Amino acid sequence: GDSVTQMEGPVTLSEEAFLTINCTYTATGYPSLFWYVQYPGEGLQLLLKATKADDKGSNKGFEATYRKETTSFHLEKGSVQVSDSAVYFCALNPSNTGKLIFGQGTTLQVKP
Amino acid sequence: EPEVTQTPSHQVTQMGQEVILRCVPISNHLYFYWYRQILGQKVEFLVSFYNNEISEKSEIFDDQFSVERPDGSNFTLKIRSTKLEDSAMYFCATSPQETQYFGPGTRLLVL
């Protein structure tokens, strides 16, 4: 079945470091891909999305490109801040209105 | 900006008791979902709801669970007889089509 795999965490970085969180997926069709972020004690917030191959989603300095050939949707940010410390979830939606399938989440800790 | 809201934010209950978790969707959204997240684990799909009926449900969503939209605005998840393993954060999500927007969650603790 469809699935999402994320890199193991926690990821610990110093402020202004470059961030990559790897996400790969398995899907039979052409899913939409999402990154959600969960700040401590809060719910899930949509960070960015991409709906077809080669699309790049971006928001708040974060970017991810939908790579069909490598079935990946890696999250990147050029310069992280302490306020970016959170859990990041990669997710796919196999059909427009279907359930989201989440990866296990990657905890990011950014130290000053 | 419109948001999905959920009540209560926290609920503590005794095993075997019924709980009802409530969600107010964003007003023009037509698709509704419940997910849960057991502490430290991934977010899991429970059920989706469209046009006043269940579209899809997971294996977790057994006969102890039910959903309804009783008054056209609230969207509720009922657990008839709670078990210890139902302790989790429950998230409501709503969607106009493909992008789902999540509420802040209800933390349920079953003792």
mmCIF file of C-alpha atoms in Angstrom:
data_model
loop_
_atom_site.group_PDB
_atom_site.id
_atom_site.type_symbol
_atom_site.label_atom_id
_atom_site.label_comp_id
_atom_site.label_asym_id
_atom_site.label_seq_id
_atom_site.Cartn_x
_atom_site.Cartn_y
_atom_site.Cartn_z
ATOM 1 C CA GLY A 1 0.000 0.000 0.000
ATOM 2 C CA ASP A 2 0.888 3.659 -0.061
ATOM 3 C CA SER A 3 3.445 4.780 2.499
ATOM 4 C CA VAL A 4 5.790 7.576 3.518
ATOM 5 C CA THR A 5 9.246 7.210 5.027
ATOM 6 C CA GLN A 6 11.110 10.042 6.721
ATOM 7 C CA MET A 7 14.615 10.235 8.036
ATOM 8 C CA GLU A 8 15.067 9.367 11.677
ATOM 9 C CA GLY A 9 15.385 12.179 14.129
ATOM 10 C CA PRO A 10 16.086 14.113 16.117
ATOM 11 C CA VAL A 11 17.978 16.463 13.875
ATOM 12 C CA THR A 12 19.989 18.975 15.872
ATOM 13 C CA LEU A 13 21.374 22.049 14.133
ATOM 14 C CA SER A 14 22.882 25.365 15.073
ATOM 15 C CA GLU A 15 21.074 28.532 14.115
ATOM 16 C CA GLU A 16 21.655 29.577 10.483
ATOM 17 C CA ALA A 17 22.627 26.045 9.434
ATOM 18 C CA PHE A 18 21.253 24.408 6.295
ATOM 19 C CA LEU A 19 18.411 21.944 6.828
ATOM 20 C CA THR A 20 17.438 18.878 4.862
ATOM 21 C CA ILE A 21 14.817 16.405 6.044
ATOM 22 C CA ASN A 22 14.489 13.463 3.701
ATOM 23 C CA CYS A 23 11.116 12.064 2.689
ATOM 24 C CA THR A 24 10.423 9.273 0.240
ATOM 25 C CA TYR A 25 7.109 7.773 -0.675
ATOM 26 C CA THR A 26 5.490 4.745 -2.236
ATOM 27 C CA ALA A 27 2.263 5.258 -4.135
ATOM 28 C CA THR A 28 0.497 3.580 -7.009
ATOM 29 C CA GLY A 29 -0.928 6.717 -8.595
ATOM 30 C CA TYR A 30 -0.025 10.386 -8.665
ATOM 31 C CA PRO A 31 -0.415 11.622 -5.118
ATOM 32 C CA SER A 32 -0.251 15.145 -3.788
ATOM 33 C CA LEU A 33 2.563 15.664 -1.292
ATOM 34 C CA PHE A 34 2.602 17.785 1.843
ATOM 35 C CA TRP A 35 4.778 18.903 4.685
ATOM 36 C CA TYR A 36 3.071 19.654 7.980
ATOM 37 C CA VAL A 37 4.736 21.132 11.052
ATOM 38 C CA GLN A 38 3.795 20.567 14.680
ATOM 39 C CA TYR A 39 5.184 23.077 17.164
ATOM 40 C CA PRO A 40 5.413 21.989 20.806
ATOM 41 C CA GLY A 41 1.965 21.624 22.338
ATOM 42 C CA GLU A 42 0.153 22.571 19.146
ATOM 43 C CA GLY A 43 -1.686 20.910 16.271
ATOM 44 C CA LEU A 44 -0.582 20.267 12.714
ATOM 45 C CA GLN A 45 -0.045 23.231 10.451
ATOM 46 C CA LEU A 46 0.296 22.958 6.701
ATOM 47 C CA LEU A 47 3.774 24.136 5.752
ATOM 48 C CA LEU A 48 3.815 23.529 1.996
ATOM 49 C CA LYS A 49 2.487 21.264 -0.701
ATOM 50 C CA ALA A 50 3.034 20.081 -4.268
ATOM 51 C CA THR A 51 0.414 18.448 -6.421
ATOM 52 C CA LYS A 52 2.350 17.148 -9.422
ATOM 53 C CA ALA A 53 5.798 16.087 -10.512
ATOM 54 C CA ASP A 54 8.478 18.818 -10.553
ATOM 55 C CA ASP A 55 6.269 21.210 -8.596
ATOM 56 C CA LYS A 56 8.112 23.099 -5.869
ATOM 57 C CA GLY A 57 6.243 24.019 -2.727
ATOM 58 C CA SER A 58 7.601 26.852 -0.622
ATOM 59 C CA ASN A 59 6.667 28.760 2.504
ATOM 60 C CA LYS A 60 8.520 30.650 5.276
ATOM 61 C CA GLY A 61 11.885 29.886 3.661
ATOM 62 C CA PHE A 62 11.189 26.157 3.434
ATOM 63 C CA GLU A 63 11.126 24.401 0.063
ATOM 64 C CA ALA A 64 10.416 20.926 -1.250
ATOM 65 C CA THR A 65 10.341 19.634 -4.825
ATOM 66 C CA TYR A 66 8.140 16.765 -5.962
ATOM 67 C CA ARG A 67 10.546 14.301 -7.600
ATOM 68 C CA LYS A 68 8.689 11.494 -9.285
ATOM 69 C CA GLU A 69 11.817 9.792 -10.599
ATOM 70 C CA THR A 70 13.211 9.347 -7.088
ATOM 71 C CA THR A 71 9.798 9.307 -5.341
ATOM 72 C CA SER A 72 11.038 11.973 -2.957
ATOM 73 C CA PHE A 73 9.872 15.235 -1.412
ATOM 74 C CA HIS A 74 12.793 16.408 0.705
ATOM 75 C CA LEU A 75 12.315 19.472 2.880
ATOM 76 C CA GLU A 76 15.047 22.134 2.813
ATOM 77 C CA LYS A 77 15.737 25.475 4.393
ATOM 78 C CA GLY A 78 18.819 27.556 3.826
ATOM 79 C CA SER A 79 19.149 29.062 7.291
ATOM 80 C CA VAL A 80 17.204 27.677 10.242
ATOM 81 C CA GLN A 81 16.158 29.646 13.295
ATOM 82 C CA VAL A 82 15.511 28.560 16.861
ATOM 83 C CA SER A 83 11.813 29.165 16.199
ATOM 84 C CA ASP A 84 11.877 26.392 13.552
ATOM 85 C CA SER A 85 12.269 23.792 16.297
ATOM 86 C CA ALA A 86 9.309 21.466 15.830
ATOM 87 C CA VAL A 87 8.260 18.088 14.493
ATOM 88 C CA TYR A 88 7.973 17.916 10.707
ATOM 89 C CA PHE A 89 5.659 15.432 9.011
ATOM 90 C CA CYS A 90 5.745 14.453 5.371
ATOM 91 C CA ALA A 91 2.412 13.211 4.039
ATOM 92 C CA LEU A 92 0.801 12.080 0.834
ATOM 93 C CA ASN A 93 -2.770 12.145 -0.385
ATOM 94 C CA PRO A 94 -3.337 9.377 -2.921
ATOM 95 C CA SER A 95 -6.519 10.979 -4.203
ATOM 96 C CA ASN A 96 -7.781 14.527 -3.990
ATOM 97 C CA THR A 97 -10.212 13.947 -1.191
ATOM 98 C CA GLY A 98 -8.824 10.863 0.460
ATOM 99 C CA LYS A 99 -7.004 10.239 3.697
ATOM 100 C CA LEU A 100 -3.551 11.617 4.349
ATOM 101 C CA ILE A 101 -0.818 9.079 4.923
ATOM 102 C CA PHE A 102 1.873 10.410 7.222
ATOM 103 C CA GLY A 103 5.494 9.621 7.777
ATOM 104 C CA GLN A 104 6.677 9.057 11.309
ATOM 105 C CA GLY A 105 7.762 12.668 11.819
ATOM 106 C CA THR A 106 11.206 14.174 12.261
ATOM 107 C CA THR A 107 12.034 16.277 15.278
ATOM 108 C CA LEU A 108 14.169 19.325 14.549
ATOM 109 C CA GLN A 109 16.033 21.057 17.359
ATOM 110 C CA VAL A 110 17.774 24.316 16.525
ATOM 111 C CA LYS A 111 20.245 25.634 19.074
ATOM 112 C CA PRO A 112 21.296 29.281 19.331
ATOM 113 C CA GLU B 1 -8.092 33.509 8.539
ATOM 114 C CA PRO B 2 -10.719 30.811 9.193
ATOM 115 C CA GLU B 3 -9.583 27.951 11.414
ATOM 116 C CA VAL B 4 -10.776 24.542 12.442
ATOM 117 C CA THR B 5 -11.668 24.519 16.130
ATOM 118 C CA GLN B 6 -11.965 21.571 18.490
ATOM 119 C CA THR B 7 -13.441 21.100 21.933
ATOM 120 C CA PRO B 8 -12.517 20.171 24.530
ATOM 121 C CA SER B 9 -8.788 20.728 24.394
ATOM 122 C CA HIS B 10 -8.260 18.080 27.074
ATOM 123 C CA GLN B 11 -10.494 15.284 28.317
ATOM 124 C CA VAL B 12 -9.846 12.812 31.095
ATOM 125 C CA THR B 13 -12.231 9.882 31.360
ATOM 126 C CA GLN B 14 -12.563 6.519 33.042
ATOM 127 C CA MET B 15 -12.242 3.336 31.040
ATOM 128 C CA GLY B 16 -15.623 2.231 29.726
ATOM 129 C CA GLN B 17 -17.084 5.725 29.622
ATOM 130 C CA GLU B 18 -18.378 7.414 26.487
ATOM 131 C CA VAL B 19 -16.677 10.528 25.136
ATOM 132 C CA ILE B 20 -17.699 12.932 22.402
ATOM 133 C CA LEU B 21 -15.089 15.058 20.712
ATOM 134 C CA ARG B 22 -16.304 18.071 18.796
ATOM 135 C CA CYS B 23 -14.996 19.914 15.774
ATOM 136 C CA VAL B 24 -16.205 23.034 13.993
ATOM 137 C CA PRO B 25 -15.039 22.889 10.370
ATOM 138 C CA ILE B 26 -14.119 25.838 8.208
ATOM 139 C CA SER B 27 -17.448 27.007 6.801
ATOM 140 C CA ASN B 28 -17.142 26.212 3.100
ATOM 141 C CA HIS B 29 -15.362 22.897 3.546
ATOM 142 C CA LEU B 30 -17.159 19.736 2.483
ATOM 143 C CA TYR B 31 -14.775 16.939 3.505
ATOM 144 C CA PHE B 32 -14.141 16.047 7.127
ATOM 145 C CA TYR B 33 -11.654 13.757 8.765
ATOM 146 C CA TRP B 34 -10.557 12.428 12.129
ATOM 147 C CA TYR B 35 -7.000 11.371 12.863
ATOM 148 C CA ARG B 36 -5.269 10.343 16.036
ATOM 149 C CA GLN B 37 -1.716 10.489 17.305
ATOM 150 C CA ILE B 38 -0.665 8.261 20.142
ATOM 151 C CA LEU B 39 2.145 9.905 22.088
ATOM 152 C CA GLY B 40 5.421 9.661 20.198
ATOM 153 C CA GLN B 41 3.903 7.880 17.208
ATOM 154 C CA LYS B 42 2.810 8.867 13.741
ATOM 155 C CA VAL B 43 -0.499 10.490 12.891
ATOM 156 C CA GLU B 44 -3.046 7.815 11.911
ATOM 157 C CA PHE B 45 -6.183 8.189 9.815
ATOM 158 C CA LEU B 46 -9.439 7.149 11.453
ATOM 159 C CA VAL B 47 -12.314 8.171 9.210
ATOM 160 C CA SER B 48 -13.408 10.497 6.426
ATOM 161 C CA PHE B 49 -16.881 11.947 6.006
ATOM 162 C CA TYR B 50 -18.571 13.582 3.045
ATOM 163 C CA ASN B 51 -22.168 14.360 2.164
ATOM 164 C CA ASN B 52 -23.360 13.124 5.548
ATOM 165 C CA GLU B 53 -21.853 9.705 5.288
ATOM 166 C CA ILE B 54 -18.574 7.912 5.937
ATOM 167 C CA SER B 55 -16.363 7.814 2.841
ATOM 168 C CA GLU B 56 -13.592 5.675 4.246
ATOM 169 C CA LYS B 57 -12.550 4.264 7.595
ATOM 170 C CA SER B 58 -9.452 2.577 8.911
ATOM 171 C CA GLU B 59 -9.116 -0.661 10.845
ATOM 172 C CA ILE B 60 -8.852 1.405 14.011
ATOM 173 C CA PHE B 61 -12.362 2.777 13.478
ATOM 174 C CA ASP B 62 -14.291 -0.176 14.877
ATOM 175 C CA ASP B 63 -17.819 -0.390 16.256
ATOM 176 C CA GLN B 64 -16.835 1.633 19.310
ATOM 177 C CA PHE B 65 -16.381 4.707 17.138
ATOM 178 C CA SER B 66 -18.977 6.783 15.335
ATOM 179 C CA VAL B 67 -19.102 10.151 13.609
ATOM 180 C CA GLU B 68 -21.899 12.500 12.764
ATOM 181 C CA ARG B 69 -22.671 16.049 11.804
ATOM 182 C CA PRO B 70 -25.717 16.573 13.990
ATOM 183 C CA ASP B 71 -26.537 20.198 13.261
ATOM 184 C CA GLY B 72 -24.828 20.964 9.981
ATOM 185 C CA SER B 73 -21.939 22.722 11.660
ATOM 186 C CA ASN B 74 -20.340 20.566 14.341
ATOM 187 C CA PHE B 75 -18.610 17.349 13.343
ATOM 188 C CA THR B 76 -18.330 14.882 16.200
ATOM 189 C CA LEU B 77 -16.386 11.747 17.013
ATOM 190 C CA LYS B 78 -17.944 9.483 19.632
ATOM 191 C CA ILE B 79 -16.157 6.684 21.417
ATOM 192 C CA ARG B 80 -18.813 4.555 23.114
ATOM 193 C CA SER B 81 -16.760 2.643 25.631
ATOM 194 C CA THR B 82 -13.244 3.984 25.991
ATOM 195 C CA LYS B 83 -10.234 1.746 26.467
ATOM 196 C CA LEU B 84 -6.840 2.609 27.864
ATOM 197 C CA GLU B 85 -5.346 2.379 24.382
ATOM 198 C CA ASP B 86 -7.677 5.118 23.136
ATOM 199 C CA SER B 87 -5.510 7.621 24.981
ATOM 200 C CA ALA B 88 -4.154 9.878 22.250
ATOM 201 C CA MET B 89 -4.384 13.280 20.624
ATOM 202 C CA TYR B 90 -7.361 13.390 18.274
ATOM 203 C CA PHE B 91 -7.235 15.773 15.356
ATOM 204 C CA CYS B 92 -10.102 16.926 13.203
ATOM 205 C CA ALA B 93 -9.260 18.051 9.677
ATOM 206 C CA THR B 94 -11.444 19.649 7.053
ATOM 207 C CA SER B 95 -10.915 20.277 3.378
ATOM 208 C CA PRO B 96 -12.509 22.062 0.432
ATOM 209 C CA GLN B 97 -10.914 19.456 -1.785
ATOM 210 C CA GLU B 98 -7.310 18.251 -1.572
ATOM 211 C CA THR B 99 -5.623 20.280 1.151
ATOM 212 C CA GLN B 100 -6.600 19.353 4.685
ATOM 213 C CA TYR B 101 -6.557 21.880 7.499
ATOM 214 C CA PHE B 102 -6.169 20.583 11.005
ATOM 215 C CA GLY B 103 -7.622 21.697 14.280
ATOM 216 C CA PRO B 104 -5.502 22.048 17.419
ATOM 217 C CA GLY B 105 -6.523 18.621 18.696
ATOM 218 C CA THR B 106 -8.161 17.117 21.768
ATOM 219 C CA ARG B 107 -5.893 15.278 24.150
ATOM 220 C CA LEU B 108 -7.818 12.294 25.510
ATOM 221 C CA LEU B 109 -6.569 10.439 28.551
ATOM 222 C CA VAL B 110 -8.340 7.227 29.551
ATOM 223 C CA LEU B 111 -7.665 6.053 33.100
#
